[in-house]
């Protein structure tokens, strides 16, 4: 059973609404929305065992190798701060992955979830 939630107002609005707390099994963030991973409230919308996919900037923009490394590092820092653990070698066989995959529960996410 799959439910799609079209959201008016963007991710910030979603994070602030009680009806979305603990609702999502999977969250997919585009490269342009990846900064929302840095929000302290981000984990509050995730169900236990949730998966979070974050698009890498590989195909979205032209970056220097240094900028690519900085972007990747920032994604990993934000994910770790939210209690997410990277899973699987996304993009295996290429120089950079197209998507970063993270797991909520195996990183202790349930204990770190906001309780607002």
PDB file of N, CA and C in Angstrom, residues 38-99:
ATOM      1  N   UNK A  38      19.262  19.060   7.647  1.00  0.00           N
ATOM      2  CA  UNK A  38      19.908  19.754   8.749  1.00  0.00           C
ATOM      3  C   UNK A  38      18.951  20.259   9.816  1.00  0.00           C
ATOM      4  N   UNK A  39      17.651  20.203   9.560  1.00  0.00           N
ATOM      5  CA  UNK A  39      16.666  20.676  10.530  1.00  0.00           C
ATOM      6  C   UNK A  39      16.591  19.735  11.730  1.00  0.00           C
ATOM      7  N   UNK A  40      16.580  20.278  12.912  1.00  0.00           N
ATOM      8  CA  UNK A  40      16.488  19.462  14.116  1.00  0.00           C
ATOM      9  C   UNK A  40      15.174  18.695  14.179  1.00  0.00           C
ATOM     10  N   UNK A  41      14.139  19.174  13.502  1.00  0.00           N
ATOM     11  CA  UNK A  41      12.833  18.523  13.514  1.00  0.00           C
ATOM     12  C   UNK A  41      12.692  17.438  12.449  1.00  0.00           C
ATOM     13  N   UNK A  42      13.690  17.265  11.601  1.00  0.00           N
ATOM     14  CA  UNK A  42      13.566  16.338  10.481  1.00  0.00           C
ATOM     15  C   UNK A  42      13.184  14.926  10.938  1.00  0.00           C
ATOM     16  N   UNK A  43      13.823  14.415  11.954  1.00  0.00           N
ATOM     17  CA  UNK A  43      13.554  13.055  12.431  1.00  0.00           C
ATOM     18  C   UNK A  43      12.153  12.857  12.967  1.00  0.00           C
ATOM     19  N   UNK A  44      11.474  13.919  13.325  1.00  0.00           N
ATOM     20  CA  UNK A  44      10.146  13.787  13.923  1.00  0.00           C
ATOM     21  C   UNK A  44       9.099  13.259  12.948  1.00  0.00           C
ATOM     22  N   UNK A  45       9.330  13.366  11.653  1.00  0.00           N
ATOM     23  CA  UNK A  45       8.353  12.898  10.665  1.00  0.00           C
ATOM     24  C   UNK A  45       8.573  11.447  10.266  1.00  0.00           C
ATOM     25  N   UNK A  46       9.671  10.833  10.726  1.00  0.00           N
ATOM     26  CA  UNK A  46      10.028   9.479  10.319  1.00  0.00           C
ATOM     27  C   UNK A  46       9.409   8.422  11.211  1.00  0.00           C
ATOM     28  N   UNK A  47       8.948   7.336  10.574  1.00  0.00           N
ATOM     29  CA  UNK A  47       8.501   6.156  11.303  1.00  0.00           C
ATOM     30  C   UNK A  47       9.737   5.352  11.703  1.00  0.00           C
ATOM     31  N   UNK A  48       9.587   4.449  12.688  1.00  0.00           N
ATOM     32  CA  UNK A  48      10.689   3.518  12.950  1.00  0.00           C
ATOM     33  C   UNK A  48      11.001   2.743  11.678  1.00  0.00           C
ATOM     34  N   UNK A  49      12.253   2.450  11.441  1.00  0.00           N
ATOM     35  CA  UNK A  49      12.740   1.740  10.252  1.00  0.00           C
ATOM     36  C   UNK A  49      12.605   2.542   8.965  1.00  0.00           C
ATOM     37  N   UNK A  50      12.434   3.839   9.063  1.00  0.00           N
ATOM     38  CA  UNK A  50      12.284   4.681   7.873  1.00  0.00           C
ATOM     39  C   UNK A  50      13.587   4.742   7.078  1.00  0.00           C
ATOM     40  N   UNK A  51      13.429   4.973   5.787  1.00  0.00           N
ATOM     41  CA  UNK A  51      14.564   5.157   4.887  1.00  0.00           C
ATOM     42  C   UNK A  51      14.537   6.596   4.389  1.00  0.00           C
ATOM     43  N   UNK A  52      15.705   7.189   4.272  1.00  0.00           N
ATOM     44  CA  UNK A  52      15.831   8.550   3.754  1.00  0.00           C
ATOM     45  C   UNK A  52      16.779   8.506   2.571  1.00  0.00           C
ATOM     46  N   UNK A  53      16.305   9.023   1.447  1.00  0.00           N
ATOM     47  CA  UNK A  53      17.111   9.086   0.233  1.00  0.00           C
ATOM     48  C   UNK A  53      17.416  10.556  -0.034  1.00  0.00           C
ATOM     49  N   UNK A  54      18.675  10.872  -0.277  1.00  0.00           N
ATOM     50  CA  UNK A  54      19.078  12.242  -0.583  1.00  0.00           C
ATOM     51  C   UNK A  54      19.813  12.233  -1.923  1.00  0.00           C
ATOM     52  N   UNK A  55      19.282  12.993  -2.860  1.00  0.00           N
ATOM     53  CA  UNK A  55      19.897  13.072  -4.180  1.00  0.00           C
ATOM     54  C   UNK A  55      21.252  13.769  -4.079  1.00  0.00           C
ATOM     55  N   UNK A  56      22.238  13.164  -4.671  1.00  0.00           N
ATOM     56  CA  UNK A  56      23.544  13.806  -4.750  1.00  0.00           C
ATOM     57  C   UNK A  56      23.475  14.865  -5.849  1.00  0.00           C
ATOM     58  N   UNK A  57      24.403  15.772  -5.839  1.00  0.00           N
ATOM     59  CA  UNK A  57      24.421  16.842  -6.843  1.00  0.00           C
ATOM     60  C   UNK A  57      25.083  16.392  -8.144  1.00  0.00           C
ATOM     61  N   UNK A  58      25.326  15.107  -8.267  1.00  0.00           N
ATOM     62  CA  UNK A  58      26.059  14.550  -9.415  1.00  0.00           C
ATOM     63  C   UNK A  58      25.494  14.988 -10.760  1.00  0.00           C
ATOM     64  N   UNK A  59      24.173  14.927 -10.912  1.00  0.00           N
ATOM     65  CA  UNK A  59      23.567  15.272 -12.189  1.00  0.00           C
ATOM     66  C   UNK A  59      22.849  16.612 -12.164  1.00  0.00           C
ATOM     67  N   UNK A  60      22.707  17.198 -11.005  1.00  0.00           N
ATOM     68  CA  UNK A  60      21.936  18.435 -10.880  1.00  0.00           C
ATOM     69  C   UNK A  60      22.735  19.670 -11.264  1.00  0.00           C
ATOM     70  N   UNK A  61      23.986  19.709 -10.897  1.00  0.00           N
ATOM     71  CA  UNK A  61      24.813  20.890 -11.145  1.00  0.00           C
ATOM     72  C   UNK A  61      26.236  20.479 -11.503  1.00  0.00           C
ATOM     73  N   UNK A  62      26.946  21.396 -12.118  1.00  0.00           N
ATOM     74  CA  UNK A  62      28.347  21.148 -12.427  1.00  0.00           C
ATOM     75  C   UNK A  62      29.179  21.670 -11.259  1.00  0.00           C
ATOM     76  N   UNK A  63      29.902  20.769 -10.628  1.00  0.00           N
ATOM     77  CA  UNK A  63      30.720  21.136  -9.478  1.00  0.00           C
ATOM     78  C   UNK A  63      32.163  20.696  -9.716  1.00  0.00           C
ATOM     79  N   UNK A  64      33.073  21.423  -9.096  1.00  0.00           N
ATOM     80  CA  UNK A  64      34.462  20.981  -9.115  1.00  0.00           C
ATOM     81  C   UNK A  64      34.568  19.768  -8.191  1.00  0.00           C
ATOM     82  N   UNK A  65      35.651  19.029  -8.291  1.00  0.00           N
ATOM     83  CA  UNK A  65      35.865  17.867  -7.416  1.00  0.00           C
ATOM     84  C   UNK A  65      35.840  18.274  -5.948  1.00  0.00           C
ATOM     85  N   UNK A  66      36.405  19.438  -5.645  1.00  0.00           N
ATOM     86  CA  UNK A  66      36.416  19.937  -4.267  1.00  0.00           C
ATOM     87  C   UNK A  66      35.000  20.256  -3.790  1.00  0.00           C
ATOM     88  N   UNK A  67      34.202  20.893  -4.639  1.00  0.00           N
ATOM     89  CA  UNK A  67      32.817  21.212  -4.282  1.00  0.00           C
ATOM     90  C   UNK A  67      31.983  19.942  -4.109  1.00  0.00           C
ATOM     91  N   UNK A  68      32.221  18.942  -4.963  1.00  0.00           N
ATOM     92  CA  UNK A  68      31.531  17.662  -4.828  1.00  0.00           C
ATOM     93  C   UNK A  68      31.832  17.031  -3.473  1.00  0.00           C
ATOM     94  N   UNK A  69      33.095  17.021  -3.098  1.00  0.00           N
ATOM     95  CA  UNK A  69      33.501  16.436  -1.822  1.00  0.00           C
ATOM     96  C   UNK A  69      32.896  17.206  -0.657  1.00  0.00           C
ATOM     97  N   UNK A  70      32.850  18.533  -0.747  1.00  0.00           N
ATOM     98  CA  UNK A  70      32.252  19.351   0.307  1.00  0.00           C
ATOM     99  C   UNK A  70      30.759  19.068   0.450  1.00  0.00           C
ATOM    100  N   UNK A  71      30.058  18.957  -0.691  1.00  0.00           N
ATOM    101  CA  UNK A  71      28.626  18.660  -0.671  1.00  0.00           C
ATOM    102  C   UNK A  71      28.381  17.298  -0.017  1.00  0.00           C
ATOM    103  N   UNK A  72      29.128  16.296  -0.452  1.00  0.00           N
ATOM    104  CA  UNK A  72      28.970  14.952   0.102  1.00  0.00           C
ATOM    105  C   UNK A  72      29.223  14.950   1.607  1.00  0.00           C
ATOM    106  N   UNK A  73      30.280  15.608   2.034  1.00  0.00           N
ATOM    107  CA  UNK A  73      30.615  15.674   3.458  1.00  0.00           C
ATOM    108  C   UNK A  73      29.501  16.334   4.259  1.00  0.00           C
ATOM    109  N   UNK A  74      28.944  17.398   3.710  1.00  0.00           N
ATOM    110  CA  UNK A  74      27.867  18.115   4.408  1.00  0.00           C
ATOM    111  C   UNK A  74      26.624  17.229   4.551  1.00  0.00           C
ATOM    112  N   UNK A  75      26.281  16.475   3.511  1.00  0.00           N
ATOM    113  CA  UNK A  75      25.134  15.561   3.581  1.00  0.00           C
ATOM    114  C   UNK A  75      25.363  14.534   4.690  1.00  0.00           C
ATOM    115  N   UNK A  76      26.556  13.951   4.746  1.00  0.00           N
ATOM    116  CA  UNK A  76      26.863  12.953   5.766  1.00  0.00           C
ATOM    117  C   UNK A  76      26.823  13.554   7.167  1.00  0.00           C
ATOM    118  N   UNK A  77      27.331  14.769   7.335  1.00  0.00           N
ATOM    119  CA  UNK A  77      27.303  15.437   8.642  1.00  0.00           C
ATOM    120  C   UNK A  77      25.872  15.673   9.112  1.00  0.00           C
ATOM    121  N   UNK A  78      25.013  16.183   8.210  1.00  0.00           N
ATOM    122  CA  UNK A  78      23.621  16.445   8.582  1.00  0.00           C
ATOM    123  C   UNK A  78      22.893  15.144   8.917  1.00  0.00           C
ATOM    124  N   UNK A  79      23.124  14.104   8.121  1.00  0.00           N
ATOM    125  CA  UNK A  79      22.476  12.820   8.373  1.00  0.00           C
ATOM    126  C   UNK A  79      22.895  12.253   9.725  1.00  0.00           C
ATOM    127  N   UNK A  80      24.174  12.298  10.004  1.00  0.00           N
ATOM    128  CA  UNK A  80      24.679  11.789  11.278  1.00  0.00           C
ATOM    129  C   UNK A  80      24.093  12.569  12.451  1.00  0.00           C
ATOM    130  N   UNK A  81      23.977  13.868  12.307  1.00  0.00           N
ATOM    131  CA  UNK A  81      23.404  14.711  13.365  1.00  0.00           C
ATOM    132  C   UNK A  81      21.940  14.375  13.630  1.00  0.00           C
ATOM    133  N   UNK A  82      21.245  13.810  12.645  1.00  0.00           N
ATOM    134  CA  UNK A  82      19.832  13.434  12.798  1.00  0.00           C
ATOM    135  C   UNK A  82      19.676  11.985  13.212  1.00  0.00           C
ATOM    136  N   UNK A  83      20.778  11.282  13.464  1.00  0.00           N
ATOM    137  CA  UNK A  83      20.698   9.886  13.884  1.00  0.00           C
ATOM    138  C   UNK A  83      20.510   8.918  12.741  1.00  0.00           C
ATOM    139  N   UNK A  84      20.916   9.307  11.551  1.00  0.00           N
ATOM    140  CA  UNK A  84      20.793   8.440  10.382  1.00  0.00           C
ATOM    141  C   UNK A  84      22.137   7.803  10.058  1.00  0.00           C
ATOM    142  N   UNK A  85      22.083   6.584   9.560  1.00  0.00           N
ATOM    143  CA  UNK A  85      23.294   5.852   9.178  1.00  0.00           C
ATOM    144  C   UNK A  85      23.219   5.529   7.703  1.00  0.00           C
ATOM    145  N   UNK A  86      24.302   5.770   6.984  1.00  0.00           N
ATOM    146  CA  UNK A  86      24.335   5.457   5.550  1.00  0.00           C
ATOM    147  C   UNK A  86      24.284   3.951   5.367  1.00  0.00           C
ATOM    148  N   UNK A  87      23.484   3.528   4.404  1.00  0.00           N
ATOM    149  CA  UNK A  87      23.374   2.098   4.101  1.00  0.00           C
ATOM    150  C   UNK A  87      23.667   1.872   2.632  1.00  0.00           C
ATOM    151  N   UNK A  88      24.290   0.751   2.338  1.00  0.00           N
ATOM    152  CA  UNK A  88      24.555   0.354   0.960  1.00  0.00           C
ATOM    153  C   UNK A  88      25.474   1.276   0.207  1.00  0.00           C
ATOM    154  N   UNK A  89      26.165   0.704  -0.743  1.00  0.00           N
ATOM    155  CA  UNK A  89      27.050   1.500  -1.594  1.00  0.00           C
ATOM    156  C   UNK A  89      26.280   2.081  -2.780  1.00  0.00           C
ATOM    157  N   UNK A  90      25.458   3.095  -2.546  1.00  0.00           N
ATOM    158  CA  UNK A  90      24.673   3.710  -3.622  1.00  0.00           C
ATOM    159  C   UNK A  90      25.598   4.165  -4.731  1.00  0.00           C
ATOM    160  N   UNK A  91      25.201   3.900  -5.948  1.00  0.00           N
ATOM    161  CA  UNK A  91      25.998   4.331  -7.087  1.00  0.00           C
ATOM    162  C   UNK A  91      27.237   3.492  -7.304  1.00  0.00           C
ATOM    163  N   UNK A  92      27.228   2.267  -6.829  1.00  0.00           N
ATOM    164  CA  UNK A  92      28.391   1.390  -6.952  1.00  0.00           C
ATOM    165  C   UNK A  92      28.869   1.314  -8.393  1.00  0.00           C
ATOM    166  N   UNK A  93      30.168   1.394  -8.586  1.00  0.00           N
ATOM    167  CA  UNK A  93      30.738   1.308  -9.919  1.00  0.00           C
ATOM    168  C   UNK A  93      30.956   2.664 -10.574  1.00  0.00           C
ATOM    169  N   UNK A  94      30.522   3.728  -9.933  1.00  0.00           N
ATOM    170  CA  UNK A  94      30.752   5.064 -10.490  1.00  0.00           C
ATOM    171  C   UNK A  94      31.621   5.852  -9.523  1.00  0.00           C
ATOM    172  N   UNK A  95      32.139   6.966  -9.988  1.00  0.00           N
ATOM    173  CA  UNK A  95      33.027   7.753  -9.147  1.00  0.00           C
ATOM    174  C   UNK A  95      32.267   8.403  -7.985  1.00  0.00           C
ATOM    175  N   UNK A  96      31.024   8.772  -8.207  1.00  0.00           N
ATOM    176  CA  UNK A  96      30.195   9.360  -7.154  1.00  0.00           C
ATOM    177  C   UNK A  96      28.799   8.769  -7.240  1.00  0.00           C
ATOM    178  N   UNK A  97      28.149   8.571  -6.105  1.00  0.00           N
ATOM    179  CA  UNK A  97      26.786   8.051  -6.145  1.00  0.00           C
ATOM    180  C   UNK A  97      25.795   9.109  -6.630  1.00  0.00           C
ATOM    181  N   UNK A  98      24.678   8.652  -7.175  1.00  0.00           N
ATOM    182  CA  UNK A  98      23.612   9.562  -7.586  1.00  0.00           C
ATOM    183  C   UNK A  98      22.664   9.838  -6.428  1.00  0.00           C
ATOM    184  N   UNK A  99      22.600   8.889  -5.478  1.00  0.00           N
ATOM    185  CA  UNK A  99      21.705   9.017  -4.324  1.00  0.00           C
ATOM    186  C   UNK A  99      22.420   8.482  -3.098  1.00  0.00           C
TER     187      UNK A  99
END
